[in-house]
mmCIF file of C-alpha atoms in Angstrom:
data_model
loop_
_atom_site.group_PDB
_atom_site.id
_atom_site.type_symbol
_atom_site.label_atom_id
_atom_site.label_comp_id
_atom_site.label_asym_id
_atom_site.label_seq_id
_atom_site.Cartn_x
_atom_site.Cartn_y
_atom_site.Cartn_z
ATOM 1 C CA UNK A 32 0.842 18.375 9.729
ATOM 2 C CA UNK A 33 -1.883 15.108 10.179
ATOM 3 C CA UNK A 34 -4.408 16.038 8.811
ATOM 4 C CA UNK A 35 -7.193 13.826 11.109
ATOM 5 C CA UNK A 36 -7.855 14.567 14.400
ATOM 6 C CA UNK A 37 -6.538 12.630 17.459
ATOM 7 C CA UNK A 38 -9.243 10.471 17.175
ATOM 8 C CA UNK A 39 -10.160 9.578 14.264
ATOM 9 C CA UNK A 40 -5.555 9.302 13.915
ATOM 10 C CA UNK A 41 -6.537 6.433 16.280
ATOM 11 C CA UNK A 42 -9.191 4.979 15.320
ATOM 12 C CA UNK A 43 -7.249 4.524 11.142
ATOM 13 C CA UNK A 44 -4.097 3.185 13.329
ATOM 14 C CA UNK A 45 -6.708 0.682 15.100
ATOM 15 C CA UNK A 46 -7.452 -0.777 12.223
ATOM 16 C CA UNK A 47 -4.102 -1.651 10.541
ATOM 17 C CA UNK A 48 -2.409 -5.670 11.861
ATOM 18 C CA UNK A 49 0.362 -7.278 11.489
ATOM 19 C CA UNK A 50 -0.930 -10.843 10.582
ATOM 20 C CA UNK A 51 -3.051 -12.121 8.577
ATOM 21 C CA UNK A 52 -2.868 -9.278 6.277
ATOM 22 C CA UNK A 53 -4.694 -9.289 2.667
ATOM 23 C CA UNK A 54 -1.013 -9.492 1.040
ATOM 24 C CA UNK A 55 -0.417 -12.812 3.634
ATOM 25 C CA UNK A 56 -4.018 -14.641 2.168
ATOM 26 C CA UNK A 57 -3.539 -13.637 -0.555
ATOM 27 C CA UNK A 58 0.181 -15.154 -0.829
ATOM 28 C CA UNK A 59 -1.346 -18.027 1.390
ATOM 29 C CA UNK A 60 -4.087 -18.940 -1.717
ATOM 30 C CA UNK A 61 -1.303 -18.675 -4.361
ATOM 31 C CA UNK A 62 0.949 -20.743 -2.733
ATOM 32 C CA UNK A 63 -1.619 -23.483 -1.684
ATOM 33 C CA UNK A 64 -2.889 -23.349 -5.357
ATOM 34 C CA UNK A 65 0.147 -23.982 -6.634
ATOM 35 C CA UNK A 66 -0.081 -27.077 -3.832
ATOM 36 C CA UNK A 67 2.935 -26.918 -1.054
ATOM 37 C CA UNK A 68 1.688 -26.733 1.910
ATOM 38 C CA UNK A 69 3.930 -24.384 5.129
ATOM 39 C CA UNK A 70 2.946 -23.252 8.664
ATOM 40 C CA UNK A 71 2.424 -20.239 9.524
ATOM 41 C CA UNK A 72 4.140 -17.562 12.234
ATOM 42 C CA UNK A 73 6.393 -20.322 14.004
ATOM 43 C CA UNK A 74 8.024 -18.271 16.430
ATOM 44 C CA UNK A 75 10.703 -19.728 17.181
ATOM 45 C CA UNK A 76 12.685 -18.849 14.136
ATOM 46 C CA UNK A 77 14.378 -15.187 14.189
ATOM 47 C CA UNK A 78 11.356 -12.445 12.712
ATOM 48 C CA UNK A 79 8.645 -14.961 12.896
ATOM 49 C CA UNK A 80 8.356 -15.789 9.643
ATOM 50 C CA UNK A 81 4.893 -15.168 7.951
ATOM 51 C CA UNK A 82 5.163 -18.510 6.398
ATOM 52 C CA UNK A 83 7.315 -21.400 6.922
ATOM 53 C CA UNK A 84 8.285 -24.453 4.351
ATOM 54 C CA UNK A 85 10.137 -26.721 7.892
ATOM 55 C CA UNK A 86 10.952 -28.992 4.960
ATOM 56 C CA UNK A 87 12.473 -27.410 2.544
ATOM 57 C CA UNK A 88 13.884 -24.937 5.482
ATOM 58 C CA UNK A 89 12.930 -22.093 3.306
ATOM 59 C CA UNK A 90 9.975 -18.891 4.354
ATOM 60 C CA UNK A 91 8.348 -15.975 3.155
ATOM 61 C CA UNK A 92 7.781 -13.157 4.671
ATOM 62 C CA UNK A 93 5.170 -10.835 3.163
ATOM 63 C CA UNK A 94 6.193 -6.717 3.688
ATOM 64 C CA UNK A 95 3.668 -3.873 3.751
ATOM 65 C CA UNK A 96 6.106 -1.774 1.319
ATOM 66 C CA UNK A 97 4.992 2.091 4.371
ATOM 67 C CA UNK A 98 5.523 -0.603 7.519
ATOM 68 C CA UNK A 99 9.419 -1.902 6.005
ATOM 69 C CA UNK A 100 10.452 1.483 3.500
ATOM 70 C CA UNK A 101 10.794 -0.915 0.388
ATOM 71 C CA UNK A 102 11.237 1.858 -2.247
ATOM 72 C CA UNK A 103 8.610 1.860 -4.193
ATOM 73 C CA UNK A 104 6.060 5.698 -4.589
ATOM 74 C CA UNK A 105 3.917 3.244 -1.082
ATOM 75 C CA UNK A 106 6.676 2.943 0.256
ATOM 76 C CA UNK A 107 9.185 6.196 0.194
ATOM 77 C CA UNK A 108 6.330 8.032 1.256
ATOM 78 C CA UNK A 109 7.410 9.281 4.740
ATOM 79 C CA UNK A 110 4.511 10.910 7.205
ATOM 80 C CA UNK A 111 3.999 14.555 7.928
ATOM 81 C CA UNK A 112 3.968 14.447 11.915
ATOM 82 C CA UNK A 113 5.147 13.291 14.502
ATOM 83 C CA UNK A 114 8.597 12.997 11.639
ATOM 84 C CA UNK A 115 11.310 12.308 14.088
ATOM 85 C CA UNK A 116 9.491 9.916 15.923
ATOM 86 C CA UNK A 117 8.699 7.939 12.479
ATOM 87 C CA UNK A 118 11.813 7.804 11.431
ATOM 88 C CA UNK A 119 13.096 6.544 14.190
ATOM 89 C CA UNK A 120 10.721 3.963 14.641
ATOM 90 C CA UNK A 121 10.654 3.095 10.260
ATOM 91 C CA UNK A 122 15.086 2.515 10.274
ATOM 92 C CA UNK A 123 14.325 -0.019 12.909
ATOM 93 C CA UNK A 124 12.315 -1.713 11.339
ATOM 94 C CA UNK A 125 14.467 -2.303 8.366
ATOM 95 C CA UNK A 126 17.690 -2.907 11.077
ATOM 96 C CA UNK A 127 15.298 -4.939 12.720
ATOM 97 C CA UNK A 128 14.247 -6.966 9.018
ATOM 98 C CA UNK A 129 18.070 -7.445 7.357
ATOM 99 C CA UNK A 130 19.096 -8.726 11.429
ATOM 100 C CA UNK A 131 16.263 -11.308 11.280
ATOM 101 C CA UNK A 132 17.071 -13.048 7.255
ATOM 102 C CA UNK A 133 20.348 -12.706 7.924
ATOM 103 C CA UNK A 134 19.848 -14.944 11.050
ATOM 104 C CA UNK A 135 17.959 -17.008 9.404
ATOM 105 C CA UNK A 136 20.568 -17.503 6.712
ATOM 106 C CA UNK A 137 22.891 -18.568 9.533
ATOM 107 C CA UNK A 138 20.844 -21.456 10.375
ATOM 108 C CA UNK A 139 19.774 -22.193 6.858
ATOM 109 C CA UNK A 140 16.904 -20.619 5.795
ATOM 110 C CA UNK A 141 16.705 -19.615 2.084
ATOM 111 C CA UNK A 142 14.609 -16.166 2.874
ATOM 112 C CA UNK A 143 12.143 -14.632 0.509
ATOM 113 C CA UNK A 144 10.951 -11.916 0.711
ATOM 114 C CA UNK A 145 7.694 -10.508 -0.937
ATOM 115 C CA UNK A 146 6.001 -7.055 -1.769
ATOM 116 C CA UNK A 147 3.348 -4.928 -1.304
ATOM 117 C CA UNK A 148 3.054 -3.432 -4.278
ATOM 118 C CA UNK A 149 3.714 -7.207 -5.592
ATOM 119 C CA UNK A 150 0.669 -8.337 -5.014
ATOM 120 C CA UNK A 151 -1.208 -6.721 -7.573
ATOM 121 C CA UNK A 152 0.818 -8.983 -9.930
ATOM 122 C CA UNK A 153 -0.332 -12.364 -9.089
ATOM 123 C CA UNK A 154 0.962 -14.179 -12.211
ATOM 124 C CA UNK A 155 3.769 -13.176 -11.543
ATOM 125 C CA UNK A 156 4.230 -13.464 -8.275
ATOM 126 C CA UNK A 157 2.838 -17.443 -8.168
ATOM 127 C CA UNK A 158 5.745 -18.208 -10.367
ATOM 128 C CA UNK A 159 8.048 -16.132 -7.773
ATOM 129 C CA UNK A 160 6.731 -17.718 -5.125
ATOM 130 C CA UNK A 161 7.692 -21.446 -7.658
ATOM 131 C CA UNK A 162 10.589 -20.425 -8.432
ATOM 132 C CA UNK A 163 11.540 -19.920 -4.361
ATOM 133 C CA UNK A 164 9.973 -23.451 -3.852
ATOM 134 C CA UNK A 165 11.126 -25.299 -6.478
ATOM 135 C CA UNK A 166 14.001 -27.939 -5.428
ATOM 136 C CA UNK A 167 17.561 -26.667 -5.739
ATOM 137 C CA UNK A 168 19.760 -28.128 -8.061
ATOM 138 C CA UNK A 169 21.812 -29.564 -4.725
ATOM 139 C CA UNK A 170 19.433 -30.824 -3.456
#
């Protein structure tokens, strides 16, 4: 049973955005700070990645833990009402993410997923981004 009224729940859900979230803004800021230029939400790529580095053929997805079912505490929560709808929705999100990552890799792109829960550790996140964007030893 939901703790909010139907109207209140609707107001809350309207405030949930899929683009330019705080997590995305922070990752963009950190990436710019370490000197990389990028493009946003390239629709022609599978999954419309949040951040794209065309010359490096690398993409970053910034996933909300709940929406993409991360294994952290926040990601393992399940809503208490309309359970069958949410299970199906969240399972489909995970399947779609895996499919998009597989397609991108097939096309020669490297994929990094940054989880919403990771953005609280800025230094760790920054070094993770640096390591991902550094030229690989093969090139």
